[in-house]
PDB file of C-alpha atoms in Angstrom:
ATOM      1  CA  MET A  23      -5.500 -30.899 -14.539  1.00  0.00           C
ATOM      2  CA  SER A  24      -6.526 -29.156 -17.732  1.00  0.00           C
ATOM      3  CA  PRO A  25      -4.109 -26.706 -19.383  1.00  0.00           C
ATOM      4  CA  LEU A  26      -6.396 -23.835 -18.354  1.00  0.00           C
ATOM      5  CA  SER A  27      -6.326 -24.931 -14.706  1.00  0.00           C
ATOM      6  CA  ILE A  28      -2.546 -25.282 -14.786  1.00  0.00           C
ATOM      7  CA  ASN A  29      -2.118 -21.823 -16.296  1.00  0.00           C
ATOM      8  CA  ALA A  30      -4.476 -20.286 -13.739  1.00  0.00           C
ATOM      9  CA  THR A  31      -2.611 -22.017 -10.898  1.00  0.00           C
ATOM     10  CA  LEU A  32       0.750 -20.742 -12.124  1.00  0.00           C
ATOM     11  CA  VAL A  33      -0.604 -17.187 -12.398  1.00  0.00           C
ATOM     12  CA  ILE A  34      -2.011 -17.389  -8.860  1.00  0.00           C
ATOM     13  CA  LEU A  35       1.304 -18.742  -7.578  1.00  0.00           C
ATOM     14  CA  GLY A  36       3.096 -15.841  -9.252  1.00  0.00           C
ATOM     15  CA  LEU A  37       0.750 -13.234  -7.756  1.00  0.00           C
ATOM     16  CA  THR A  38       0.535 -14.605  -4.215  1.00  0.00           C
ATOM     17  CA  PRO A  39       3.963 -13.529  -2.851  1.00  0.00           C
ATOM     18  CA  SER A  40       3.443  -9.957  -4.032  1.00  0.00           C
ATOM     19  CA  LEU A  41      -0.073  -9.762  -2.601  1.00  0.00           C
ATOM     20  CA  VAL A  42       1.069 -11.102   0.773  1.00  0.00           C
ATOM     21  CA  TRP A  43       3.900  -8.578   1.053  1.00  0.00           C
ATOM     22  CA  LEU A  44       1.591  -5.802  -0.165  1.00  0.00           C
ATOM     23  CA  TYR A  45      -0.855  -6.586   2.636  1.00  0.00           C
ATOM     24  CA  PHE A  46       2.023  -6.516   5.120  1.00  0.00           C
ATOM     25  CA  TYR A  47       3.454  -3.161   4.032  1.00  0.00           C
ATOM     26  CA  ALA A  48       0.128  -1.408   3.360  1.00  0.00           C
ATOM     27  CA  ARG A  49      -0.552  -1.641   7.085  1.00  0.00           C
ATOM     28  CA  LYS A  50       2.424   0.671   7.691  1.00  0.00           C
ATOM     29  CA  ASP A  51       0.255   3.606   6.581  1.00  0.00           C
ATOM     30  CA  CYS A  52      -1.683   5.208   9.441  1.00  0.00           C
ATOM     31  CA  HIS A  53      -4.103   6.656   6.901  1.00  0.00           C
ATOM     32  CA  PRO A  54      -4.665   3.799   4.415  1.00  0.00           C
ATOM     33  CA  GLU A  55      -4.586   4.671   0.736  1.00  0.00           C
ATOM     34  CA  PRO A  56      -7.623   4.035  -1.511  1.00  0.00           C
ATOM     35  CA  LYS A  57      -7.675   0.367  -2.497  1.00  0.00           C
ATOM     36  CA  SER A  58      -8.509   1.329  -6.086  1.00  0.00           C
ATOM     37  CA  LEU A  59      -5.356   3.462  -6.372  1.00  0.00           C
ATOM     38  CA  LEU A  60      -3.202   0.764  -4.791  1.00  0.00           C
ATOM     39  CA  ALA A  61      -4.644  -1.716  -7.297  1.00  0.00           C
ATOM     40  CA  GLN A  62      -3.899   0.646 -10.192  1.00  0.00           C
ATOM     41  CA  THR A  63      -0.319   1.106  -8.986  1.00  0.00           C
ATOM     42  CA  PHE A  64       0.129  -2.650  -8.618  1.00  0.00           C
ATOM     43  CA  LEU A  65      -1.222  -3.200 -12.135  1.00  0.00           C
ATOM     44  CA  MET A  66       0.995  -0.443 -13.513  1.00  0.00           C
ATOM     45  CA  GLY A  67       3.999  -2.303 -12.089  1.00  0.00           C
ATOM     46  CA  ILE A  68       2.835  -5.408 -13.958  1.00  0.00           C
ATOM     47  CA  ILE A  69       2.059  -3.566 -17.189  1.00  0.00           C
ATOM     48  CA  ILE A  70       5.348  -1.680 -17.362  1.00  0.00           C
ATOM     49  CA  SER A  71       7.576  -4.676 -16.521  1.00  0.00           C
ATOM     50  CA  PRO A  72       7.919  -5.924 -20.144  1.00  0.00           C
ATOM     51  CA  LEU A  73       9.816  -2.717 -20.882  1.00  0.00           C
ATOM     52  CA  ALA A  74      12.530  -3.854 -18.458  1.00  0.00           C
ATOM     53  CA  ILE A  75      12.657  -7.263 -20.136  1.00  0.00           C
ATOM     54  CA  LEU A  76      13.050  -5.595 -23.537  1.00  0.00           C
ATOM     55  CA  LEU A  77      15.860  -3.317 -22.338  1.00  0.00           C
ATOM     56  CA  GLN A  78      17.668  -6.186 -20.622  1.00  0.00           C
ATOM     57  CA  PHE A  79      17.367  -8.399 -23.681  1.00  0.00           C
ATOM     58  CA  SER A  80      18.684  -5.569 -25.881  1.00  0.00           C
ATOM     59  CA  PHE A  81      21.664  -5.100 -23.568  1.00  0.00           C
ATOM     60  CA  ALA A  82      22.447  -8.824 -23.556  1.00  0.00           C
ATOM     61  CA  GLN A  83      22.198  -8.936 -27.345  1.00  0.00           C
ATOM     62  CA  PHE A  84      24.476  -5.890 -27.699  1.00  0.00           C
ATOM     63  CA  ALA A  85      27.015  -7.328 -25.233  1.00  0.00           C
ATOM     64  CA  SER A  86      26.937 -10.669 -27.045  1.00  0.00           C
ATOM     65  CA  THR A  87      27.607  -8.994 -30.378  1.00  0.00           C
ATOM     66  CA  LEU A  88      30.372  -6.855 -28.891  1.00  0.00           C
ATOM     67  CA  THR A  89      32.224  -9.657 -27.090  1.00  0.00           C
ATOM     68  CA  GLY A  90      31.391 -12.629 -29.287  1.00  0.00           C
ATOM     69  CA  GLU A  91      30.062 -14.515 -26.271  1.00  0.00           C
ATOM     70  CA  SER A  92      26.614 -16.069 -26.079  1.00  0.00           C
ATOM     71  CA  GLN A  93      23.704 -14.135 -24.590  1.00  0.00           C
ATOM     72  CA  ALA A  94      23.595 -16.602 -21.691  1.00  0.00           C
ATOM     73  CA  VAL A  95      27.168 -15.657 -20.780  1.00  0.00           C
ATOM     74  CA  ALA A  96      26.413 -11.944 -21.209  1.00  0.00           C
ATOM     75  CA  GLN A  97      23.476 -12.250 -18.809  1.00  0.00           C
ATOM     76  CA  ASN A  98      25.734 -13.618 -16.076  1.00  0.00           C
ATOM     77  CA  THR A  99      28.153 -10.696 -15.895  1.00  0.00           C
ATOM     78  CA  SER A 100      28.390  -7.837 -13.403  1.00  0.00           C
ATOM     79  CA  TYR A 101      27.678  -5.384 -16.199  1.00  0.00           C
ATOM     80  CA  PHE A 102      24.369  -7.070 -16.945  1.00  0.00           C
ATOM     81  CA  PHE A 103      23.408  -7.252 -13.251  1.00  0.00           C
ATOM     82  CA  LEU A 104      24.116  -3.543 -12.862  1.00  0.00           C
ATOM     83  CA  TRP A 105      22.175  -2.660 -16.006  1.00  0.00           C
ATOM     84  CA  ALA A 106      19.242  -4.834 -14.918  1.00  0.00           C
ATOM     85  CA  ALA A 107      19.163  -3.179 -11.481  1.00  0.00           C
ATOM     86  CA  VAL A 108      19.266   0.341 -12.930  1.00  0.00           C
ATOM     87  CA  VAL A 109      16.536  -0.414 -15.453  1.00  0.00           C
ATOM     88  CA  GLU A 110      14.196  -2.130 -13.000  1.00  0.00           C
ATOM     89  CA  GLU A 111      14.499   0.518 -10.288  1.00  0.00           C
ATOM     90  CA  ALA A 112      14.019   3.344 -12.800  1.00  0.00           C
ATOM     91  CA  ILE A 113      10.969   1.685 -14.345  1.00  0.00           C
ATOM     92  CA  LYS A 114       9.306   1.102 -10.964  1.00  0.00           C
ATOM     93  CA  PHE A 115       9.834   4.771 -10.127  1.00  0.00           C
ATOM     94  CA  TYR A 116       8.470   5.796 -13.515  1.00  0.00           C
ATOM     95  CA  ALA A 117       5.277   3.817 -12.828  1.00  0.00           C
ATOM     96  CA  VAL A 118       4.703   5.817  -9.632  1.00  0.00           C
ATOM     97  CA  ARG A 119       5.671   9.075 -11.302  1.00  0.00           C
ATOM     98  CA  MET A 120       3.110   8.557 -14.063  1.00  0.00           C
ATOM     99  CA  LEU A 121       0.252   7.442 -11.867  1.00  0.00           C
ATOM    100  CA  ILE A 122       0.659   8.831  -8.365  1.00  0.00           C
ATOM    101  CA  MET A 123       2.861  11.887  -7.970  1.00  0.00           C
ATOM    102  CA  ARG A 124       0.215  14.311  -9.275  1.00  0.00           C
ATOM    103  CA  SER A 125      -2.695  12.545  -7.650  1.00  0.00           C
ATOM    104  CA  PRO A 126      -4.568  14.397  -4.854  1.00  0.00           C
ATOM    105  CA  GLN A 127      -4.360  11.159  -2.868  1.00  0.00           C
ATOM    106  CA  PHE A 128      -0.593  11.616  -2.682  1.00  0.00           C
ATOM    107  CA  ASP A 129      -0.987  13.833   0.365  1.00  0.00           C
ATOM    108  CA  GLU A 130       1.514  12.476   2.915  1.00  0.00           C
ATOM    109  CA  PRO A 131       5.261  11.744   2.707  1.00  0.00           C
ATOM    110  CA  VAL A 132       4.785   8.109   3.786  1.00  0.00           C
ATOM    111  CA  ASP A 133       2.568   7.627   0.720  1.00  0.00           C
ATOM    112  CA  ALA A 134       5.726   7.715  -1.400  1.00  0.00           C
ATOM    113  CA  MET A 135       7.049   4.590   0.307  1.00  0.00           C
ATOM    114  CA  ILE A 136       3.682   2.804   0.146  1.00  0.00           C
ATOM    115  CA  TYR A 137       3.150   3.445  -3.561  1.00  0.00           C
ATOM    116  CA  MET A 138       6.765   2.661  -4.512  1.00  0.00           C
ATOM    117  CA  ILE A 139       6.545  -0.667  -2.672  1.00  0.00           C
ATOM    118  CA  THR A 140       3.213  -1.375  -4.383  1.00  0.00           C
ATOM    119  CA  ALA A 141       4.660  -0.711  -7.841  1.00  0.00           C
ATOM    120  CA  GLY A 142       7.698  -2.835  -6.997  1.00  0.00           C
ATOM    121  CA  LEU A 143       5.494  -5.742  -5.936  1.00  0.00           C
ATOM    122  CA  GLY A 144       3.474  -5.460  -9.135  1.00  0.00           C
ATOM    123  CA  PHE A 145       6.724  -5.646 -11.078  1.00  0.00           C
ATOM    124  CA  ALA A 146       7.805  -8.672  -9.018  1.00  0.00           C
ATOM    125  CA  ALA A 147       4.450 -10.369  -9.632  1.00  0.00           C
ATOM    126  CA  MET A 148       5.020 -10.298 -13.383  1.00  0.00           C
ATOM    127  CA  GLU A 149       8.539 -11.675 -12.924  1.00  0.00           C
ATOM    128  CA  ASN A 150       7.186 -14.449 -10.694  1.00  0.00           C
ATOM    129  CA  ILE A 151       4.506 -15.440 -13.192  1.00  0.00           C
ATOM    130  CA  LEU A 152       7.047 -15.694 -16.003  1.00  0.00           C
ATOM    131  CA  VAL A 153       9.402 -17.725 -13.801  1.00  0.00           C
ATOM    132  CA  MET A 154       6.583 -20.107 -12.798  1.00  0.00           C
ATOM    133  CA  PHE A 155       5.796 -20.855 -16.444  1.00  0.00           C
ATOM    134  CA  ARG A 156       9.497 -21.306 -17.240  1.00  0.00           C
ATOM    135  CA  VAL A 157      10.170 -23.676 -14.341  1.00  0.00           C
ATOM    136  CA  PHE A 158       6.945 -25.709 -14.456  1.00  0.00           C
ATOM    137  CA  PRO A 159       8.206 -28.143 -17.164  1.00  0.00           C
ATOM    138  CA  ASP A 160      10.893 -29.212 -14.632  1.00  0.00           C
ATOM    139  CA  GLY A 161       8.201 -30.615 -12.361  1.00  0.00           C
ATOM    140  CA  THR A 162       5.962 -29.603  -9.479  1.00  0.00           C
ATOM    141  CA  GLN A 163       8.681 -29.945  -6.855  1.00  0.00           C
ATOM    142  CA  ALA A 164      11.036 -27.633  -8.724  1.00  0.00           C
ATOM    143  CA  THR A 165       8.211 -25.145  -9.274  1.00  0.00           C
ATOM    144  CA  LEU A 166       7.265 -25.012  -5.599  1.00  0.00           C
ATOM    145  CA  ALA A 167      10.898 -24.777  -4.499  1.00  0.00           C
ATOM    146  CA  THR A 168      11.472 -21.868  -6.871  1.00  0.00           C
ATOM    147  CA  TRP A 169       8.236 -20.239  -5.708  1.00  0.00           C
ATOM    148  CA  ALA A 170       9.321 -20.455  -2.061  1.00  0.00           C
ATOM    149  CA  LEU A 171      12.712 -18.922  -2.831  1.00  0.00           C
ATOM    150  CA  ARG A 172      11.170 -16.064  -4.783  1.00  0.00           C
ATOM    151  CA  PHE A 173       8.586 -15.473  -2.055  1.00  0.00           C
ATOM    152  CA  THR A 174      11.291 -14.663   0.492  1.00  0.00           C
ATOM    153  CA  GLY A 175      13.915 -13.558  -2.004  1.00  0.00           C
ATOM    154  CA  ALA A 176      13.336 -11.673  -5.237  1.00  0.00           C
ATOM    155  CA  THR A 177       9.799 -10.517  -4.369  1.00  0.00           C
ATOM    156  CA  LEU A 178      10.888  -9.079  -1.042  1.00  0.00           C
ATOM    157  CA  LEU A 179      13.928  -7.529  -2.736  1.00  0.00           C
ATOM    158  CA  HIS A 180      11.688  -5.557  -5.095  1.00  0.00           C
ATOM    159  CA  ALA A 181       9.542  -4.359  -2.193  1.00  0.00           C
ATOM    160  CA  LEU A 182      12.535  -3.271  -0.118  1.00  0.00           C
ATOM    161  CA  SER A 183      14.549  -1.602  -2.868  1.00  0.00           C
ATOM    162  CA  SER A 184      11.401   0.268  -3.918  1.00  0.00           C
ATOM    163  CA  GLY A 185      10.822   1.204  -0.276  1.00  0.00           C
ATOM    164  CA  ILE A 186      14.301   2.747  -0.109  1.00  0.00           C
ATOM    165  CA  MET A 187      13.571   4.702  -3.278  1.00  0.00           C
ATOM    166  CA  GLY A 188      10.246   5.724  -1.745  1.00  0.00           C
ATOM    167  CA  TYR A 189      12.006   7.095   1.344  1.00  0.00           C
ATOM    168  CA  PHE A 190      14.065   9.548  -0.719  1.00  0.00           C
ATOM    169  CA  LEU A 191      10.973  10.483  -2.697  1.00  0.00           C
ATOM    170  CA  ALA A 192       9.239  11.127   0.639  1.00  0.00           C
ATOM    171  CA  MET A 193      12.175  13.292   1.784  1.00  0.00           C
ATOM    172  CA  SER A 194      11.684  15.461  -1.302  1.00  0.00           C
ATOM    173  CA  TRP A 195       8.333  16.369   0.290  1.00  0.00           C
ATOM    174  CA  PHE A 196      10.287  18.331   2.927  1.00  0.00           C
ATOM    175  CA  PHE A 197      13.128  19.554   0.708  1.00  0.00           C
ATOM    176  CA  ARG A 198      11.360  20.525  -2.502  1.00  0.00           C
ATOM    177  CA  ASP A 199      14.321  22.562  -3.765  1.00  0.00           C
ATOM    178  CA  HIS A 200      16.409  19.363  -3.761  1.00  0.00           C
ATOM    179  CA  LYS A 201      13.756  17.026  -5.140  1.00  0.00           C
ATOM    180  CA  ARG A 202      15.692  15.971  -8.230  1.00  0.00           C
ATOM    181  CA  LYS A 203      18.883  15.300  -6.244  1.00  0.00           C
ATOM    182  CA  LEU A 204      17.000  13.218  -3.683  1.00  0.00           C
ATOM    183  CA  ILE A 205      15.321  11.158  -6.402  1.00  0.00           C
ATOM    184  CA  ILE A 206      18.695  10.467  -8.038  1.00  0.00           C
ATOM    185  CA  VAL A 207      20.206   9.467  -4.687  1.00  0.00           C
ATOM    186  CA  GLY A 208      17.215   7.185  -4.072  1.00  0.00           C
ATOM    187  CA  LEU A 209      17.632   5.493  -7.441  1.00  0.00           C
ATOM    188  CA  VAL A 210      21.346   5.018  -6.803  1.00  0.00           C
ATOM    189  CA  MET A 211      20.783   3.503  -3.348  1.00  0.00           C
ATOM    190  CA  ALA A 212      17.998   1.188  -4.575  1.00  0.00           C
ATOM    191  CA  THR A 213      20.184   0.115  -7.499  1.00  0.00           C
ATOM    192  CA  ILE A 214      23.155  -0.643  -5.220  1.00  0.00           C
ATOM    193  CA  PHE A 215      21.080  -2.922  -2.976  1.00  0.00           C
ATOM    194  CA  HIS A 216      19.459  -4.615  -5.983  1.00  0.00           C
ATOM    195  CA  PHE A 217      22.788  -5.124  -7.754  1.00  0.00           C
ATOM    196  CA  THR A 218      24.425  -6.469  -4.593  1.00  0.00           C
ATOM    197  CA  PHE A 219      21.643  -9.001  -4.064  1.00  0.00           C
ATOM    198  CA  ASN A 220      21.927 -10.317  -7.623  1.00  0.00           C
ATOM    199  CA  SER A 221      25.719 -10.398  -7.372  1.00  0.00           C
ATOM    200  CA  PHE A 222      25.592 -12.467  -4.176  1.00  0.00           C
ATOM    201  CA  LEU A 223      23.416 -15.068  -5.891  1.00  0.00           C
ATOM    202  CA  SER A 224      25.965 -15.602  -8.654  1.00  0.00           C
ATOM    203  CA  ALA A 225      29.271 -14.859  -6.918  1.00  0.00           C
ATOM    204  CA  PHE A 226      29.540 -18.064  -4.902  1.00  0.00           C
ATOM    205  CA  GLU A 227      29.875 -21.621  -6.141  1.00  0.00           C
ATOM    206  CA  SER A 228      28.052 -22.878  -3.061  1.00  0.00           C
ATOM    207  CA  ARG A 229      24.325 -22.243  -3.310  1.00  0.00           C
ATOM    208  CA  ALA A 230      24.020 -22.288   0.479  1.00  0.00           C
ATOM    209  CA  THR A 231      26.634 -19.556   0.800  1.00  0.00           C
ATOM    210  CA  ALA A 232      24.911 -17.441  -1.855  1.00  0.00           C
ATOM    211  CA  LEU A 233      21.567 -17.815  -0.079  1.00  0.00           C
ATOM    212  CA  ALA A 234      23.142 -16.954   3.270  1.00  0.00           C
ATOM    213  CA  TYR A 235      24.666 -13.714   1.993  1.00  0.00           C
ATOM    214  CA  SER A 236      21.563 -12.671   0.028  1.00  0.00           C
ATOM    215  CA  THR A 237      19.310 -13.443   3.008  1.00  0.00           C
ATOM    216  CA  ALA A 238      21.543 -11.401   5.312  1.00  0.00           C
ATOM    217  CA  LEU A 239      21.289  -8.484   2.877  1.00  0.00           C
ATOM    218  CA  LEU A 240      17.489  -8.758   2.779  1.00  0.00           C
ATOM    219  CA  LEU A 241      17.312  -8.772   6.578  1.00  0.00           C
ATOM    220  CA  LEU A 242      19.480  -5.648   6.666  1.00  0.00           C
ATOM    221  CA  MET A 243      17.274  -3.967   4.061  1.00  0.00           C
ATOM    222  CA  ALA A 244      14.084  -4.966   5.878  1.00  0.00           C
ATOM    223  CA  PHE A 245      15.438  -3.481   9.120  1.00  0.00           C
ATOM    224  CA  LEU A 246      16.469  -0.311   7.292  1.00  0.00           C
ATOM    225  CA  VAL A 247      13.101   0.130   5.567  1.00  0.00           C
ATOM    226  CA  SER A 248      11.307  -0.360   8.880  1.00  0.00           C
ATOM    227  CA  ILE A 249      13.395   2.422  10.421  1.00  0.00           C
ATOM    228  CA  LEU A 250      12.834   4.672   7.396  1.00  0.00           C
ATOM    229  CA  PHE A 251       9.060   4.256   7.718  1.00  0.00           C
ATOM    230  CA  ASP A 252       9.259   5.405  11.346  1.00  0.00           C
ATOM    231  CA  LYS A 253      11.578   8.312  10.498  1.00  0.00           C
ATOM    232  CA  ILE A 254       9.275   9.634   7.785  1.00  0.00           C
ATOM    233  CA  LYS A 255       6.214   9.409  10.031  1.00  0.00           C
ATOM    234  CA  GLU A 256       8.079  11.156  12.863  1.00  0.00           C
ATOM    235  CA  ARG A 257       9.346  13.949  10.625  1.00  0.00           C
ATOM    236  CA  HIS A 258       5.865  14.480   9.171  1.00  0.00           C
ATOM    237  CA  ILE A 259       4.323  14.731  12.652  1.00  0.00           C
ATOM    238  CA  ILE A 260       6.956  17.246  13.790  1.00  0.00           C
ATOM    239  CA  THR A 261       6.632  19.299  10.605  1.00  0.00           C
ATOM    240  CA  THR A 262       2.830  19.310  10.786  1.00  0.00           C
ATOM    241  CA  ALA A 263       2.880  20.293  14.463  1.00  0.00           C
ATOM    242  CA  GLY A 264       5.307  23.127  13.708  1.00  0.00           C
ATOM    243  CA  PHE A 265       3.112  24.355  10.862  1.00  0.00           C
ATOM    244  CA  VAL A 266       0.000  24.318  13.059  1.00  0.00           C
ATOM    245  CA  ALA A 267       1.817  26.177  15.854  1.00  0.00           C
ATOM    246  CA  LYS A 268       3.030  28.797  13.373  1.00  0.00           C
ATOM    247  CA  ARG A 269      -0.495  29.310  12.041  1.00  0.00           C
ATOM    248  CA  GLU A 270      -1.814  29.694  15.580  1.00  0.00           C
ATOM    249  CA  ARG A 271       0.816  32.326  16.369  1.00  0.00           C
ATOM    250  CA  GLU A 272      -0.028  34.207  13.177  1.00  0.00           C
ATOM    251  CA  ASN A 273      -3.718  34.075  14.026  1.00  0.00           C
ATOM    252  CA  ASN A 274      -3.028  35.314  17.552  1.00  0.00           C
ATOM    253  CA  VAL A 275      -0.949  38.213  16.236  1.00  0.00           C
ATOM    254  CA  ALA A 276      -3.661  39.071  13.728  1.00  0.00           C
ATOM    255  CA  THR A 277      -6.281  39.016  16.502  1.00  0.00           C
ATOM    256  CA  ILE A 278      -4.187  41.302  18.748  1.00  0.00           C
ATOM    257  CA  VAL A 279      -3.573  43.765  15.895  1.00  0.00           C
ATOM    258  CA  SER A 280      -7.264  43.733  15.048  1.00  0.00           C
ATOM    259  CA  HIS A 281      -8.265  44.504  18.654  1.00  0.00           C
ATOM    260  CA  LYS A 282      -5.734  47.337  18.901  1.00  0.00           C
ATOM    261  CA  THR A 283      -6.992  48.783  15.634  1.00  0.00           C
ATOM    262  CA  ILE A 284     -10.585  48.703  16.877  1.00  0.00           C
ATOM    263  CA  ASN A 285      -9.564  50.371  20.156  1.00  0.00           C
ATOM    264  CA  LEU A 286      -7.797  53.166  18.269  1.00  0.00           C
ATOM    265  CA  LEU A 287     -10.895  53.795  16.175  1.00  0.00           C
ATOM    266  CA  LYS A 288     -13.150  54.164  19.211  1.00  0.00           C
TER     267      LYS A 288
END
């Protein structure tokens, strides 16, 4: 294969997991979002991801200077994992905040979860592409093995942690006076899950044990996000029904008052 074909193949490999999960989660929306806006959100996740890399590199460099250890050692500490989780979750939220939160298409609470997951998968796509290029010199088998692990691991993690953040953003739709608090809680919860996943992967000497714990966490998160989707839809239906009923009562009262007024004027 030519270098161009190899590069194109690696890019496609990096994008595929994110696109598959995006297709899966986009179907959760009863009123599908515009494909153009989903594409923009996905691209924004890709575009903004280098900022996370820069901040993580700066932290590792600072920690290395402070402790005298190498950057490789600094990048394998709990402090780095926590910093990486905070940065990545905040940046994914920032992508949605810039692009979506003031858009007229952002017209349902569940949209918050859809767009957060989309931004998270865009972010994961960029990570996957970089990993594919880094691993490829080790051989095709190593590349495909890494790709498979990231398909069901890191890529899904980004979707799920972003989905959890999206749930709290969706809740701010109902509790506007507490919007900032809910966003902070969402970032904290997404960061905790993200940090725990990364910690599991490095905490055990046995790779099988690490994969078992991280997979169990992902299954728990997937179950939780599925429930949160249903809860948001249910709350929106109840709230909308209550609003419609209130408007009907107001209209009925206005009609009765109007009729009485007309009768008095006769």
